[in-house]
mmCIF file of N, CA and C in Angstrom:
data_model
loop_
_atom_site.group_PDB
_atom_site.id
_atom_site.type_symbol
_atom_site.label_atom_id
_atom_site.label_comp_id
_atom_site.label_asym_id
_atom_site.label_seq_id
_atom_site.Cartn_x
_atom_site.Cartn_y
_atom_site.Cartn_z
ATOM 1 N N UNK A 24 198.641 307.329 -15.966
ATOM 2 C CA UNK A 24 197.210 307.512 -15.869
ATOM 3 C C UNK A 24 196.566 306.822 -17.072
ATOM 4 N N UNK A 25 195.528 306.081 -16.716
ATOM 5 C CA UNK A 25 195.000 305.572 -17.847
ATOM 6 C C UNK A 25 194.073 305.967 -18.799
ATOM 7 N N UNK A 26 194.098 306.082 -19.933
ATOM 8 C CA UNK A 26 192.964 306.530 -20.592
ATOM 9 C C UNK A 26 191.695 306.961 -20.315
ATOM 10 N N UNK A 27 191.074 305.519 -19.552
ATOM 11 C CA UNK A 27 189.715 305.669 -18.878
ATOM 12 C C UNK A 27 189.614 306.881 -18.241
ATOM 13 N N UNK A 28 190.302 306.784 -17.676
ATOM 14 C CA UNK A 28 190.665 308.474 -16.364
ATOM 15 C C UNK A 28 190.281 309.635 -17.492
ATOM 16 N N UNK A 29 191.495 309.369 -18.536
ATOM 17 C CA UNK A 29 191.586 310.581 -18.762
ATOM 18 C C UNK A 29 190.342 310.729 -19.481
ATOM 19 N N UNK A 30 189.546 310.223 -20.251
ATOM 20 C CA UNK A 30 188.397 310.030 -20.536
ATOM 21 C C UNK A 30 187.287 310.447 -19.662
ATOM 22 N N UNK A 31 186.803 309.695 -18.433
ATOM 23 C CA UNK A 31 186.445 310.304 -17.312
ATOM 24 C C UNK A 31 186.442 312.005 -17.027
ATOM 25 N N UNK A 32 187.535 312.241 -16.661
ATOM 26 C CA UNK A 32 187.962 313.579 -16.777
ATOM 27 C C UNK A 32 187.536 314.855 -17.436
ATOM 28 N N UNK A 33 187.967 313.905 -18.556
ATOM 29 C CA UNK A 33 187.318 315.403 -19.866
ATOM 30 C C UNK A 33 185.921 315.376 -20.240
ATOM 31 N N UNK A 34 185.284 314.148 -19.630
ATOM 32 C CA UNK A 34 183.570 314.641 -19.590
ATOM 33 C C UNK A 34 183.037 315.106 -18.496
ATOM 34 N N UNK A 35 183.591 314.960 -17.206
ATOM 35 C CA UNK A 35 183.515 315.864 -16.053
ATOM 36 C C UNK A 35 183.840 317.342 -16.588
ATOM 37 N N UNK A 36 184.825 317.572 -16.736
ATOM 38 C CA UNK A 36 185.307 319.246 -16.765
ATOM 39 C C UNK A 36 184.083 319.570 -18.791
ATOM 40 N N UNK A 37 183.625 318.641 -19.567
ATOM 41 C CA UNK A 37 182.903 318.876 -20.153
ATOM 42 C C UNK A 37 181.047 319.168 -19.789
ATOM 43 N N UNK A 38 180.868 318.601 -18.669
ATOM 44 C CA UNK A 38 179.741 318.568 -18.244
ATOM 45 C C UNK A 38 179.766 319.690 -17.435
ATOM 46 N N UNK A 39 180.738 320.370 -16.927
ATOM 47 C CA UNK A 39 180.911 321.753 -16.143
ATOM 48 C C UNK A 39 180.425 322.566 -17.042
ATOM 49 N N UNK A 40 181.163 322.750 -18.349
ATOM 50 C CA UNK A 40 180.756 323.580 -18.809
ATOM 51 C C UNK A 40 179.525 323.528 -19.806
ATOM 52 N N UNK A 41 178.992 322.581 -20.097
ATOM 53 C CA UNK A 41 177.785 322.338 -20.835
ATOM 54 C C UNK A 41 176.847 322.812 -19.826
ATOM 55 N N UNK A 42 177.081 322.850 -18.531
ATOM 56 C CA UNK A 42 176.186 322.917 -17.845
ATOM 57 C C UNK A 42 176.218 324.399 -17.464
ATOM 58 N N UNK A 43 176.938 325.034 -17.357
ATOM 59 C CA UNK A 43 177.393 326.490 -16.995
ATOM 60 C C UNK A 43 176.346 327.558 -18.362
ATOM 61 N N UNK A 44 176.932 327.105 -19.492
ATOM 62 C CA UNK A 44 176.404 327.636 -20.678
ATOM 63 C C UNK A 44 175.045 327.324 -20.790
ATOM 64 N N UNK A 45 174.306 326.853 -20.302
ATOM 65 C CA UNK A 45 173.289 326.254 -20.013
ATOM 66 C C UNK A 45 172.095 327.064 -18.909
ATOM 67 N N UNK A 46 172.958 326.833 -17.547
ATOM 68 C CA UNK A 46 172.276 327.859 -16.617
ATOM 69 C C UNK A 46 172.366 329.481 -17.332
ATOM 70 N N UNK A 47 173.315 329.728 -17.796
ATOM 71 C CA UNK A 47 173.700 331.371 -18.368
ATOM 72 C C UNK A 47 172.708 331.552 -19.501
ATOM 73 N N UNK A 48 171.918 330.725 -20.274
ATOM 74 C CA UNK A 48 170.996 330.784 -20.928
ATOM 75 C C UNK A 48 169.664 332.002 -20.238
ATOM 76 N N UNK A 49 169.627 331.205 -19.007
ATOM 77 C CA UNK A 49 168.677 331.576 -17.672
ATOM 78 C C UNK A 49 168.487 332.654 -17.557
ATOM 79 N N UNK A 50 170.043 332.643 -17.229
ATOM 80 C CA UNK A 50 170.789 333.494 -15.678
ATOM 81 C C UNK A 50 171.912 333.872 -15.714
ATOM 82 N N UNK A 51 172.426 335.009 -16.109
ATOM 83 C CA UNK A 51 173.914 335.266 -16.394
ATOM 84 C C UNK A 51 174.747 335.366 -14.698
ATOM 85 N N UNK A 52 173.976 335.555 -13.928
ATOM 86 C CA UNK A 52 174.875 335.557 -12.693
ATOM 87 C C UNK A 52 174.877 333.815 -12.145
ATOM 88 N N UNK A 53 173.826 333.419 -12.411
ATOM 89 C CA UNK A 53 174.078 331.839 -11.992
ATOM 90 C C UNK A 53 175.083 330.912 -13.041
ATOM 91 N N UNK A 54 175.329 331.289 -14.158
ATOM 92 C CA UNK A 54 175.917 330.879 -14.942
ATOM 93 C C UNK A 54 177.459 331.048 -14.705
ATOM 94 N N UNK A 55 177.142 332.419 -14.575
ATOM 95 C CA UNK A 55 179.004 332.966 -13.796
ATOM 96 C C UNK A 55 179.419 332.810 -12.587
ATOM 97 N N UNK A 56 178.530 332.127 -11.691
ATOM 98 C CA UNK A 56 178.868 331.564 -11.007
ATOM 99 C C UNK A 56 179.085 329.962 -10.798
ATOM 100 N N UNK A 57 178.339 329.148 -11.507
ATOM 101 C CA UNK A 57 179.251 327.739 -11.952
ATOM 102 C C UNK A 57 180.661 327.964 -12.554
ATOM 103 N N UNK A 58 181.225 329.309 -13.439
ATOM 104 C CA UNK A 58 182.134 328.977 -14.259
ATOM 105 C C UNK A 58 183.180 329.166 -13.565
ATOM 106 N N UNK A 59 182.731 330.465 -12.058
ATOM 107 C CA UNK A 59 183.651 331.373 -11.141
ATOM 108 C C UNK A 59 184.510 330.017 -10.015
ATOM 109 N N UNK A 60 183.680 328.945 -10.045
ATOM 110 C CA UNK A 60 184.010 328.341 -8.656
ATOM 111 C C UNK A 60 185.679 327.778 -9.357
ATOM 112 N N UNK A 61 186.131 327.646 -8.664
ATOM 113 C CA UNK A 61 187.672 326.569 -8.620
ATOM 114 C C UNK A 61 187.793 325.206 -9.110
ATOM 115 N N UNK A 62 186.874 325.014 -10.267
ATOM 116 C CA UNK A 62 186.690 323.500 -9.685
ATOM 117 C C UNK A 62 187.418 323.025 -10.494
ATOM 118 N N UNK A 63 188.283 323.648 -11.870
ATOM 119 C CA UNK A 63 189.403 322.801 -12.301
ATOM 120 C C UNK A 63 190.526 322.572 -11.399
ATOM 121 N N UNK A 64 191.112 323.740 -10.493
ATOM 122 C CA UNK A 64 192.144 323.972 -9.798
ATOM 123 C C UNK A 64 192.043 323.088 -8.584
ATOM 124 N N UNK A 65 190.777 323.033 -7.906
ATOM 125 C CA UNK A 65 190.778 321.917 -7.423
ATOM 126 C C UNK A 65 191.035 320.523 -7.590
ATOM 127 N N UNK A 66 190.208 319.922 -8.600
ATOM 128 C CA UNK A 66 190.121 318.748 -9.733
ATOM 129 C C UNK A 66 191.863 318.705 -9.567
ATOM 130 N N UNK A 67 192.564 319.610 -10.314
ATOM 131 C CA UNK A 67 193.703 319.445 -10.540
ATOM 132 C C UNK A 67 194.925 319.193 -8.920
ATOM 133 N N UNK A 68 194.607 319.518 -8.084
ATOM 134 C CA UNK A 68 195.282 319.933 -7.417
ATOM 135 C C UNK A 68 195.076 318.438 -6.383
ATOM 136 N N UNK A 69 194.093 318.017 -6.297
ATOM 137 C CA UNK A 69 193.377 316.447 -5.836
ATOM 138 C C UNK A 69 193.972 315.483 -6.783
ATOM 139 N N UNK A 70 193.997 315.628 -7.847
ATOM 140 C CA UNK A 70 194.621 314.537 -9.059
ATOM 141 C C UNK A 70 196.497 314.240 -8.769
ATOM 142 N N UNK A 71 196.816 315.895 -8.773
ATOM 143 C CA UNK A 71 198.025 315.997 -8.322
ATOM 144 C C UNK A 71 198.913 315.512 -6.991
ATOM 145 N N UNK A 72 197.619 315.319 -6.336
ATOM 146 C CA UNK A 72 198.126 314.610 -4.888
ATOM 147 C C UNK A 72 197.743 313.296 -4.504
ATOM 148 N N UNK A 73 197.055 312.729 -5.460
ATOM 149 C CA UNK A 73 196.542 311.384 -5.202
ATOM 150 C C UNK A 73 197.854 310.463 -6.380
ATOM 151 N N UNK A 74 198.172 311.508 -7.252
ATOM 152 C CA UNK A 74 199.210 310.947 -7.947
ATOM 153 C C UNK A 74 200.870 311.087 -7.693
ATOM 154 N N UNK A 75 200.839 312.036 -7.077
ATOM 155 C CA UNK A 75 202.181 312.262 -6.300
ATOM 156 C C UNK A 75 202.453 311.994 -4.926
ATOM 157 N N UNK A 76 201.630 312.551 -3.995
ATOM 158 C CA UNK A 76 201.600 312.489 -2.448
ATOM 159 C C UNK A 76 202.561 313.651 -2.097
ATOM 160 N N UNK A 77 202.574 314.441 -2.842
ATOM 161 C CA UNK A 77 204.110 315.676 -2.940
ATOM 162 C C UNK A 77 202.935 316.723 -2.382
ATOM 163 N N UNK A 78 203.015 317.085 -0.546
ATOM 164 C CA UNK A 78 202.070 318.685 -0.635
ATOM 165 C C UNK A 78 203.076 319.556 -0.757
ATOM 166 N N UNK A 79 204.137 319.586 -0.813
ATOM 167 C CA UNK A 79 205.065 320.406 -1.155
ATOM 168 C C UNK A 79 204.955 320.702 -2.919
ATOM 169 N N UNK A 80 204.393 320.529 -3.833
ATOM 170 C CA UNK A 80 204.663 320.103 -4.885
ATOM 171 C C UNK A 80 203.051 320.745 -4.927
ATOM 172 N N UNK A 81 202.157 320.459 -4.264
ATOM 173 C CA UNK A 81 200.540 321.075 -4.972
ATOM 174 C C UNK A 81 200.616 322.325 -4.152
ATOM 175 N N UNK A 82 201.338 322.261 -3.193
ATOM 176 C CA UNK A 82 201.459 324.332 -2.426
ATOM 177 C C UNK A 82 202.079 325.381 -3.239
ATOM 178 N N UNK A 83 202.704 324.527 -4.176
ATOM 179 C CA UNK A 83 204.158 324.988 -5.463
ATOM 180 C C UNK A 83 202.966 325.643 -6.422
ATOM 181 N N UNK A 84 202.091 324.288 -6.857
ATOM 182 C CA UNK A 84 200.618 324.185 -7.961
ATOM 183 C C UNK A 84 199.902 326.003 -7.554
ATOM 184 N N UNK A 85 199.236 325.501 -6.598
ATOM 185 C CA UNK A 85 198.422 326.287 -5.664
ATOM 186 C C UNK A 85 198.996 327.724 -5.834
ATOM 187 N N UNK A 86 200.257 328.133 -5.355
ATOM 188 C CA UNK A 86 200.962 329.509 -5.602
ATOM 189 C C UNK A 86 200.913 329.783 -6.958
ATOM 190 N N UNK A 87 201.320 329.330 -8.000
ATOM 191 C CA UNK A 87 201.392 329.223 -9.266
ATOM 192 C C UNK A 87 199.923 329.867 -9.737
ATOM 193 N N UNK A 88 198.983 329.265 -9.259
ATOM 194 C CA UNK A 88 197.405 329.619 -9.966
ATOM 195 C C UNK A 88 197.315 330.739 -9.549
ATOM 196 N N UNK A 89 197.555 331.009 -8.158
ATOM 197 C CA UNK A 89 197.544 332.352 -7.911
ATOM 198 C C UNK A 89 197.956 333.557 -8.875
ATOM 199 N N UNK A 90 199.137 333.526 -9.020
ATOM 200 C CA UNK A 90 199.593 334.361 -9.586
ATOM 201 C C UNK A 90 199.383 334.309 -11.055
ATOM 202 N N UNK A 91 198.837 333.146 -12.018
ATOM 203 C CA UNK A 91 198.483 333.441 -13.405
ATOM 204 C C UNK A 91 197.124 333.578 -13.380
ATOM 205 N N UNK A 92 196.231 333.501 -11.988
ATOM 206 C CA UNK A 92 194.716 333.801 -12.197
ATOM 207 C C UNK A 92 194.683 335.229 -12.518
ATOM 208 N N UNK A 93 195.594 336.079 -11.882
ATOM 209 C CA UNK A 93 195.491 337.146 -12.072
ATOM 210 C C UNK A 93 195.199 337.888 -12.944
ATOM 211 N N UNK A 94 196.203 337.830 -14.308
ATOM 212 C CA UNK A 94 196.697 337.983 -15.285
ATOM 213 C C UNK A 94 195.083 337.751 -16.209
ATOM 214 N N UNK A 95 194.587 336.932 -16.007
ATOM 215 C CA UNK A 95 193.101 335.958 -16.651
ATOM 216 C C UNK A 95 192.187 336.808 -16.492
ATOM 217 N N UNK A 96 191.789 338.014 -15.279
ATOM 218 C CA UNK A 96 190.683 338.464 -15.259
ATOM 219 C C UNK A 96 190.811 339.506 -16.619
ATOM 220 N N UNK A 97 191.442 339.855 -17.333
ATOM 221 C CA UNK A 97 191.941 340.873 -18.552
ATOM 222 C C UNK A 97 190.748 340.538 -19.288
ATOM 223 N N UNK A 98 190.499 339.174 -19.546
ATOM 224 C CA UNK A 98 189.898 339.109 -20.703
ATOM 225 C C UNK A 98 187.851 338.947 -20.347
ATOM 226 N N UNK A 99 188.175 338.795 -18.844
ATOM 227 C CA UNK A 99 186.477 339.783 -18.416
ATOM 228 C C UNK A 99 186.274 341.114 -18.164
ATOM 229 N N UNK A 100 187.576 341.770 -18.363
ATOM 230 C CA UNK A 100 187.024 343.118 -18.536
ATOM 231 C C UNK A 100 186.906 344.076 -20.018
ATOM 232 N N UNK A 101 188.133 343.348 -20.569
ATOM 233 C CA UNK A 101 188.296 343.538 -21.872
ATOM 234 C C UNK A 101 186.971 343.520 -23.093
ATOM 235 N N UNK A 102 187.019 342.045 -22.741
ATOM 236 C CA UNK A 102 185.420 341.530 -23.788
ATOM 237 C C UNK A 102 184.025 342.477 -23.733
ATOM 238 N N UNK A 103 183.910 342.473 -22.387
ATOM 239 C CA UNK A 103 182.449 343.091 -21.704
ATOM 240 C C UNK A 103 182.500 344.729 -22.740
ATOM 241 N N UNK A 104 183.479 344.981 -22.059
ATOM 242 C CA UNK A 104 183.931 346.536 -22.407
ATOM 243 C C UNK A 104 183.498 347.057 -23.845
ATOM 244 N N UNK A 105 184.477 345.986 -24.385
ATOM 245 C CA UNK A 105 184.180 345.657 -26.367
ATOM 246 C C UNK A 105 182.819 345.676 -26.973
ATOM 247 N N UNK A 106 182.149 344.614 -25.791
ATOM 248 C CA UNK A 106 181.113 344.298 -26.803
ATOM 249 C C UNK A 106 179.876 345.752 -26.111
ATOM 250 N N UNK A 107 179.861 345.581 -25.061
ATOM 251 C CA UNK A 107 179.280 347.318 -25.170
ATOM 252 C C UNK A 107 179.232 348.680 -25.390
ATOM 253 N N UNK A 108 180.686 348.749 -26.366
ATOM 254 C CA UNK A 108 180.870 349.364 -27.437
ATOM 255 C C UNK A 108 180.683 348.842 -28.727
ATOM 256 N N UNK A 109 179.689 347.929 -29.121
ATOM 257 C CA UNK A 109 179.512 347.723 -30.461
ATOM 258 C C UNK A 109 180.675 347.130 -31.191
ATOM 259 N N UNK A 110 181.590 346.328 -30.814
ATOM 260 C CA UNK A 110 182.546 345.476 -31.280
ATOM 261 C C UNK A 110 182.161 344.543 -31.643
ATOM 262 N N UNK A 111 182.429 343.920 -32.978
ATOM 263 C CA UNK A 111 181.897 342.430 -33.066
ATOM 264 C C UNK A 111 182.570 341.542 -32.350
ATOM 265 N N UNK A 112 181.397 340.527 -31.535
ATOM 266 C CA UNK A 112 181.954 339.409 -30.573
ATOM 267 C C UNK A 112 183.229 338.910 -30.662
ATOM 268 N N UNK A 113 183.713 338.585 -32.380
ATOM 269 C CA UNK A 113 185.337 338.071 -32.477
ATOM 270 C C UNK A 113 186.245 338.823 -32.482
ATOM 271 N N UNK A 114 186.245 340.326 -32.448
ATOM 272 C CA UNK A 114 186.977 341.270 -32.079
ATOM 273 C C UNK A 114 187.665 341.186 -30.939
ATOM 274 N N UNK A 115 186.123 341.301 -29.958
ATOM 275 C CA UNK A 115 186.153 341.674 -29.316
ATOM 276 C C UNK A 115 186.586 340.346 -27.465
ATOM 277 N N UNK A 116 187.025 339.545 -28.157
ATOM 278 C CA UNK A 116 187.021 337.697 -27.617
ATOM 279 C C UNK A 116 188.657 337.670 -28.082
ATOM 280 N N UNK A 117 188.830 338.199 -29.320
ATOM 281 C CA UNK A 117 190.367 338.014 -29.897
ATOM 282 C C UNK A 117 191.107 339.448 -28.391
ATOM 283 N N UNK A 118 190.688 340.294 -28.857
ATOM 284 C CA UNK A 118 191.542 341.470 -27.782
ATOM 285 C C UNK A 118 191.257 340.891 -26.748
ATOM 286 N N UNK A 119 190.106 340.939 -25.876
ATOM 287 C CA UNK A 119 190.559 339.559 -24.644
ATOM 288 C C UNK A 119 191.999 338.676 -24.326
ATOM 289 N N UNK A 120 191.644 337.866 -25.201
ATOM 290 C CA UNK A 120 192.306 336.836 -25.446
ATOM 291 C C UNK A 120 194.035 337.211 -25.337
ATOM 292 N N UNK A 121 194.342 338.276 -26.337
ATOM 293 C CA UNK A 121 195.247 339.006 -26.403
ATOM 294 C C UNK A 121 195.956 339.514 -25.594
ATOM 295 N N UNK A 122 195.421 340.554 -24.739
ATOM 296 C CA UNK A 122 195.622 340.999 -23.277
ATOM 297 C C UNK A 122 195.564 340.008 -22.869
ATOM 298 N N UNK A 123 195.131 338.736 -22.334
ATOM 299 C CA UNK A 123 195.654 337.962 -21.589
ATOM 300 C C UNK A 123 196.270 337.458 -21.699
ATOM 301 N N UNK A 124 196.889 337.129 -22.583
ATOM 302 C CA UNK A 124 198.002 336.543 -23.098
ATOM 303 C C UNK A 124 199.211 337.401 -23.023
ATOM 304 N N UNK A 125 199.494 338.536 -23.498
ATOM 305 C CA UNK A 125 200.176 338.890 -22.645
ATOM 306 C C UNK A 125 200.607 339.472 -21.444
ATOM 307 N N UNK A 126 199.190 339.859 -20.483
ATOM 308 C CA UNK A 126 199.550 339.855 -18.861
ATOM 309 C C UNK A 126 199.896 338.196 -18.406
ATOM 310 N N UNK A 127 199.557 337.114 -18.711
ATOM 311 C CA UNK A 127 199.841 335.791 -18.611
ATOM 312 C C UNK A 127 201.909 335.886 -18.475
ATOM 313 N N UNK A 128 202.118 336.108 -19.860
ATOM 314 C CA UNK A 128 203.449 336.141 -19.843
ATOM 315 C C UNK A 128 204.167 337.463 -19.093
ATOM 316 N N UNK A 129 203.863 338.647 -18.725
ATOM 317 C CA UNK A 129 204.081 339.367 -17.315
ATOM 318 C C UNK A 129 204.211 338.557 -16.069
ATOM 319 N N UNK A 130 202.978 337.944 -15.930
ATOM 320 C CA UNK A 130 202.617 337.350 -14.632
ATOM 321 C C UNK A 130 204.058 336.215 -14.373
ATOM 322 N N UNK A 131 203.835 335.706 -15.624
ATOM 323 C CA UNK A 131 204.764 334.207 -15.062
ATOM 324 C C UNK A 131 205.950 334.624 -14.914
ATOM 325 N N UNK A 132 206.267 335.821 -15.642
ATOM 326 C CA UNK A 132 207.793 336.634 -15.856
ATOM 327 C C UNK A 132 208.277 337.492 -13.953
ATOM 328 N N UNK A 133 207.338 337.663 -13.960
ATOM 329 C CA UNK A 133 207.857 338.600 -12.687
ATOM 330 C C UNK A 133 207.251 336.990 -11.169
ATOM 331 N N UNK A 134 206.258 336.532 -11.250
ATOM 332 C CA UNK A 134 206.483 334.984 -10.907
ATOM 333 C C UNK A 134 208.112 334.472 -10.578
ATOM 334 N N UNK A 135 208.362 334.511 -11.476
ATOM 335 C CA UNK A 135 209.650 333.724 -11.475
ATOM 336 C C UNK A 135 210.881 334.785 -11.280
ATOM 337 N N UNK A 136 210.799 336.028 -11.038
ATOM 338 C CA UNK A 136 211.529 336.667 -10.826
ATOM 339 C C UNK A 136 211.574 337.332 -8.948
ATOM 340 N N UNK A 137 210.411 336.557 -8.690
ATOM 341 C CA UNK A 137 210.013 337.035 -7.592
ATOM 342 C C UNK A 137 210.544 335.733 -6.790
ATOM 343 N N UNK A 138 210.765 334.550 -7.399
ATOM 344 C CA UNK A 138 210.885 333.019 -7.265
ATOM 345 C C UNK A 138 209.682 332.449 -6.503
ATOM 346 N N UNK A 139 208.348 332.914 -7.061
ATOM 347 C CA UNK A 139 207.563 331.974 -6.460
ATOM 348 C C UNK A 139 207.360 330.944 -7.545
ATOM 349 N N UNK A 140 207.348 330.736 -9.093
ATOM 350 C CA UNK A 140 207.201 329.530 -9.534
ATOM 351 C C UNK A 140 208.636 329.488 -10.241
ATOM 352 N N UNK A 141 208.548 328.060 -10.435
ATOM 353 C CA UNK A 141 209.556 327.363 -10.852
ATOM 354 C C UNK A 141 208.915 326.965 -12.108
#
């Protein structure tokens, strides 16, 4: 892949979110909803097949997100929770972060014990 691309790329998935943080200025539900849609997993999953031609290989991708999206919602319930208990924001973004990180490594652990990712 060439630079350009990858260049390309990271101001697309940068303009997502400049733009997300942006509407959420507004509108916290319109905001969370640019950030909610799929559109890296997509992005990724289109890149992955225009560069491989493997759908066996993005159904592999596809299962995979599944099961570590899961693990990810931790740190929207976590944060919210925090900060409306009077937590300071980096507290309360670090424990997030934390919990997801390790339901992440649950997820991929029983994932692979279940043999859906490789």
């Amino acid at each position: 892949m060439s630079w350009v691309s990858l260049v390309g790329k990271g101001l697309f998935s940068g303009a997502i979110i400049v733009t997300a943080s942006e509407i959420a200025k507004r509108s916290a539900t319109f905001g969370a909803l640019v950030v909610s849609l799929p559109l890296a997993s997509i992005m990724a999953m289109t890149i992955l097949y225009q560069d491989t031609r493997d759908t066996a290989q993005v159904a592999d991708f596809a299962e995979a997100i599944v099961w570590l999206m899961i693990p990810s919602l931790m740190i929207f319930l976590v944060t919210p929770w925090m900060l409306r208990r009077d937590y300071a924001f980096e507290v309360s973004m670090t424990a997030g972060i934390v919990c997801t990180i390790v339901l992440y490594a649950v997820g991929a652990w029983a994932a692979q014990s279940i043999g859906q990712v490789s």
